[in-house]
Amino acid sequence: MSNNQEIKSIQGKYDLLSPYLNEKTRRIWAAIEAQSLGWGGISQVALATGLSRTTIHAGIRLLLDASEEETSNGDSNRIRSSGAG
C-alpha cells in the first residue's frame, strides 16, 4: 500500500471511531495504529488524524505502562479499583 493510501486508510478508521473516543482512548488508539505501521507510523498517524506526535508518544507511554503493570499485577483487567463495588 502506498504512503498516501495508508494515510487515507488511517483517516477513514479515525473518522469512524472518533465520536466514540475520549482523550485517553484517542491517544491509545493512535499509539496502537502507529506501532502497527512500524517505522514512520507516528508521522503517518499524525498526518492522517491531526493529532500531534507528542500525543501519540503519550499513548505509547500509556501502553508501555499498562504492559508493565499487567506483568506485576494479576488484576490488570479490572476497570474499578479493588473494593470499589
Short mmCIF file of N, CA and C in Angstrom, two decimals:
data_model
loop_
_atom_site.label_atom_id
_atom_site.label_comp_id
_atom_site.label_asym_id
_atom_site.label_seq_id
_atom_site.Cartn_x
_atom_site.Cartn_y
_atom_site.Cartn_z
N MET A 1 0.86 -1.18 0.00
CA MET A 1 0.00 0.00 0.00
C MET A 1 0.90 1.24 0.00
N SER A 2 0.59 2.21 -0.83
CA SER A 2 1.40 3.42 -0.89
C SER A 2 1.17 4.26 0.37
N ASN A 3 2.08 5.18 0.59
CA ASN A 3 2.02 6.05 1.76
C ASN A 3 0.70 6.83 1.80
N ASN A 4 0.28 7.35 0.65
CA ASN A 4 -0.96 8.13 0.57
C ASN A 4 -2.18 7.26 0.85
N GLN A 5 -2.18 6.03 0.35
CA GLN A 5 -3.28 5.11 0.60
C GLN A 5 -3.34 4.74 2.08
N GLU A 6 -2.16 4.56 2.69
CA GLU A 6 -2.09 4.23 4.12
C GLU A 6 -2.70 5.35 4.95
N ILE A 7 -2.36 6.59 4.62
CA ILE A 7 -2.88 7.75 5.35
C ILE A 7 -4.39 7.85 5.19
N LYS A 8 -4.89 7.62 3.98
CA LYS A 8 -6.34 7.65 3.76
C LYS A 8 -7.04 6.54 4.54
N SER A 9 -6.42 5.38 4.62
CA SER A 9 -6.99 4.27 5.39
C SER A 9 -7.07 4.63 6.87
N ILE A 10 -6.02 5.22 7.40
CA ILE A 10 -5.99 5.64 8.81
C ILE A 10 -7.06 6.71 9.04
N GLN A 11 -7.15 7.66 8.11
CA GLN A 11 -8.17 8.72 8.22
C GLN A 11 -9.57 8.14 8.29
N GLY A 12 -9.84 7.16 7.44
CA GLY A 12 -11.17 6.54 7.42
C GLY A 12 -11.50 5.87 8.74
N LYS A 13 -10.54 5.13 9.28
CA LYS A 13 -10.76 4.47 10.58
C LYS A 13 -10.97 5.50 11.68
N TYR A 14 -10.14 6.54 11.66
CA TYR A 14 -10.23 7.57 12.70
C TYR A 14 -11.57 8.30 12.63
N ASP A 15 -12.00 8.62 11.42
CA ASP A 15 -13.28 9.32 11.25
C ASP A 15 -14.44 8.51 11.81
N LEU A 16 -14.40 7.19 11.61
CA LEU A 16 -15.47 6.33 12.12
C LEU A 16 -15.41 6.19 13.64
N LEU A 17 -14.21 6.11 14.20
CA LEU A 17 -14.05 5.87 15.63
C LEU A 17 -14.12 7.13 16.49
N SER A 18 -13.70 8.25 15.97
CA SER A 18 -13.50 9.44 16.79
C SER A 18 -14.71 9.88 17.62
N PRO A 19 -15.95 9.72 17.14
CA PRO A 19 -17.07 10.13 18.00
C PRO A 19 -17.18 9.31 19.29
N TYR A 20 -16.57 8.14 19.32
CA TYR A 20 -16.68 7.24 20.47
C TYR A 20 -15.47 7.29 21.39
N LEU A 21 -14.46 8.07 21.02
CA LEU A 21 -13.21 8.10 21.77
C LEU A 21 -13.15 9.30 22.70
N ASN A 22 -12.63 9.07 23.91
CA ASN A 22 -12.31 10.20 24.78
C ASN A 22 -10.81 10.49 24.61
N GLU A 23 -10.27 11.42 25.37
CA GLU A 23 -8.87 11.81 25.18
C GLU A 23 -7.92 10.63 25.35
N LYS A 24 -8.14 9.85 26.40
CA LYS A 24 -7.24 8.74 26.69
C LYS A 24 -7.34 7.65 25.62
N THR A 25 -8.54 7.26 25.26
CA THR A 25 -8.69 6.20 24.26
C THR A 25 -8.22 6.66 22.89
N ARG A 26 -8.34 7.95 22.61
CA ARG A 26 -7.83 8.50 21.34
C ARG A 26 -6.31 8.35 21.28
N ARG A 27 -5.63 8.67 22.38
CA ARG A 27 -4.17 8.52 22.43
C ARG A 27 -3.77 7.06 22.27
N ILE A 28 -4.49 6.17 22.96
CA ILE A 28 -4.15 4.75 22.91
C ILE A 28 -4.39 4.19 21.51
N TRP A 29 -5.54 4.53 20.90
CA TRP A 29 -5.81 4.04 19.55
C TRP A 29 -4.72 4.52 18.58
N ALA A 30 -4.37 5.79 18.66
CA ALA A 30 -3.35 6.34 17.76
C ALA A 30 -2.01 5.65 17.97
N ALA A 31 -1.67 5.35 19.21
CA ALA A 31 -0.41 4.67 19.50
C ALA A 31 -0.40 3.26 18.93
N ILE A 32 -1.50 2.54 19.10
CA ILE A 32 -1.59 1.17 18.56
C ILE A 32 -1.50 1.20 17.04
N GLU A 33 -2.19 2.13 16.42
CA GLU A 33 -2.16 2.26 14.96
C GLU A 33 -0.73 2.58 14.49
N ALA A 34 -0.07 3.50 15.17
CA ALA A 34 1.29 3.88 14.80
C ALA A 34 2.25 2.71 14.97
N GLN A 35 2.13 1.97 16.05
CA GLN A 35 3.00 0.83 16.28
C GLN A 35 2.77 -0.27 15.25
N SER A 36 1.54 -0.44 14.82
CA SER A 36 1.26 -1.47 13.82
C SER A 36 1.89 -1.15 12.47
N LEU A 37 2.14 0.13 12.22
CA LEU A 37 2.74 0.54 10.95
C LEU A 37 4.26 0.44 10.95
N GLY A 38 4.84 0.38 12.13
CA GLY A 38 6.30 0.30 12.21
C GLY A 38 6.95 1.66 12.01
N TRP A 39 8.15 1.62 11.42
CA TRP A 39 8.93 2.84 11.26
C TRP A 39 8.14 3.87 10.45
N GLY A 40 8.05 5.10 10.98
CA GLY A 40 7.31 6.16 10.31
C GLY A 40 5.83 6.19 10.65
N GLY A 41 5.38 5.24 11.45
CA GLY A 41 3.97 5.14 11.78
C GLY A 41 3.45 6.33 12.56
N ILE A 42 4.26 6.85 13.46
CA ILE A 42 3.82 8.01 14.25
C ILE A 42 3.54 9.20 13.34
N SER A 43 4.43 9.43 12.39
CA SER A 43 4.24 10.54 11.45
C SER A 43 3.01 10.34 10.58
N GLN A 44 2.80 9.10 10.13
CA GLN A 44 1.64 8.83 9.28
C GLN A 44 0.33 9.03 10.06
N VAL A 45 0.28 8.55 11.28
CA VAL A 45 -0.94 8.70 12.09
C VAL A 45 -1.17 10.17 12.41
N ALA A 46 -0.10 10.90 12.69
CA ALA A 46 -0.23 12.33 12.98
C ALA A 46 -0.80 13.07 11.76
N LEU A 47 -0.29 12.75 10.59
CA LEU A 47 -0.80 13.39 9.36
C LEU A 47 -2.26 13.03 9.11
N ALA A 48 -2.60 11.78 9.31
CA ALA A 48 -3.95 11.31 8.99
C ALA A 48 -5.00 11.83 9.96
N THR A 49 -4.63 12.00 11.23
CA THR A 49 -5.62 12.33 12.25
C THR A 49 -5.58 13.78 12.71
N GLY A 50 -4.48 14.44 12.49
CA GLY A 50 -4.32 15.79 13.01
C GLY A 50 -3.86 15.81 14.46
N LEU A 51 -3.65 14.63 15.04
CA LEU A 51 -3.12 14.56 16.40
C LEU A 51 -1.63 14.87 16.37
N SER A 52 -1.13 15.45 17.44
CA SER A 52 0.30 15.77 17.47
C SER A 52 1.12 14.51 17.74
N ARG A 53 2.36 14.56 17.31
CA ARG A 53 3.28 13.44 17.58
C ARG A 53 3.45 13.25 19.08
N THR A 54 3.41 14.34 19.83
CA THR A 54 3.53 14.27 21.29
C THR A 54 2.37 13.48 21.88
N THR A 55 1.18 13.69 21.36
CA THR A 55 0.00 12.96 21.82
C THR A 55 0.15 11.47 21.55
N ILE A 56 0.66 11.12 20.39
CA ILE A 56 0.85 9.71 20.04
C ILE A 56 1.93 9.08 20.92
N HIS A 57 2.99 9.83 21.18
CA HIS A 57 4.04 9.33 22.09
C HIS A 57 3.47 9.12 23.49
N ALA A 58 2.57 9.98 23.92
CA ALA A 58 1.93 9.82 25.24
C ALA A 58 1.11 8.53 25.26
N GLY A 59 0.46 8.21 24.17
CA GLY A 59 -0.28 6.96 24.07
C GLY A 59 0.63 5.75 24.14
N ILE A 60 1.78 5.85 23.50
CA ILE A 60 2.75 4.75 23.56
C ILE A 60 3.23 4.56 24.99
N ARG A 61 3.46 5.65 25.69
CA ARG A 61 3.88 5.55 27.10
C ARG A 61 2.78 4.89 27.94
N LEU A 62 1.52 5.23 27.67
CA LEU A 62 0.40 4.60 28.38
C LEU A 62 0.38 3.09 28.14
N LEU A 63 0.62 2.69 26.90
CA LEU A 63 0.64 1.27 26.57
C LEU A 63 1.78 0.55 27.28
N LEU A 64 2.94 1.19 27.30
CA LEU A 64 4.09 0.58 27.97
C LEU A 64 3.85 0.47 29.47
N ASP A 65 3.28 1.52 30.05
CA ASP A 65 2.97 1.49 31.48
C ASP A 65 1.96 0.40 31.80
N ALA A 66 0.96 0.23 30.94
CA ALA A 66 -0.07 -0.78 31.17
C ALA A 66 0.52 -2.18 31.07
N SER A 67 1.43 -2.38 30.11
CA SER A 67 2.02 -3.72 29.99
C SER A 67 2.93 -4.03 31.16
N GLU A 68 3.62 -3.03 31.70
CA GLU A 68 4.44 -3.23 32.89
C GLU A 68 3.57 -3.53 34.10
N GLU A 69 2.46 -2.81 34.21
CA GLU A 69 1.53 -3.02 35.32
C GLU A 69 0.90 -4.40 35.24
N GLU A 70 0.59 -4.84 34.03
CA GLU A 70 -0.04 -6.14 33.84
C GLU A 70 0.88 -7.27 34.30
N THR A 71 2.16 -7.15 34.06
CA THR A 71 3.08 -8.21 34.47
C THR A 71 3.30 -8.21 35.97
N SER A 72 3.10 -7.07 36.63
CA SER A 72 3.32 -7.01 38.07
C SER A 72 2.04 -7.18 38.88
N ASN A 73 0.87 -7.07 38.22
CA ASN A 73 -0.40 -7.11 38.93
C ASN A 73 -1.35 -8.07 38.22
N GLY A 74 -1.84 -9.05 38.93
CA GLY A 74 -2.73 -10.04 38.33
C GLY A 74 -4.12 -9.51 38.02
N ASP A 75 -4.54 -8.38 38.60
CA ASP A 75 -5.88 -7.82 38.40
C ASP A 75 -5.89 -6.71 37.35
N SER A 76 -5.06 -6.81 36.31
CA SER A 76 -4.94 -5.72 35.34
C SER A 76 -6.17 -5.54 34.49
N ASN A 77 -7.08 -6.51 34.43
CA ASN A 77 -8.29 -6.38 33.63
C ASN A 77 -9.42 -5.69 34.37
N ARG A 78 -9.19 -5.32 35.60
CA ARG A 78 -10.22 -4.65 36.39
C ARG A 78 -10.44 -3.23 35.89
N ILE A 79 -11.67 -2.81 35.87
CA ILE A 79 -11.98 -1.44 35.50
C ILE A 79 -12.01 -0.58 36.75
N ARG A 80 -12.60 -1.10 37.80
CA ARG A 80 -12.69 -0.38 39.06
C ARG A 80 -11.55 -0.80 39.97
N SER A 81 -11.24 0.06 40.92
CA SER A 81 -10.24 -0.28 41.91
C SER A 81 -10.75 -1.42 42.78
N SER A 82 -9.84 -2.15 43.34
CA SER A 82 -10.20 -3.25 44.22
C SER A 82 -11.04 -2.74 45.38
N GLY A 83 -12.19 -3.36 45.62
CA GLY A 83 -13.08 -2.94 46.70
C GLY A 83 -14.02 -1.81 46.33
N ALA A 84 -14.06 -1.46 45.05
CA ALA A 84 -14.88 -0.33 44.61
C ALA A 84 -16.24 -0.78 44.09
N GLY A 85 -16.79 -1.74 44.70
CA GLY A 85 -18.14 -2.14 44.36
C GLY A 85 -18.21 -3.21 43.37
#
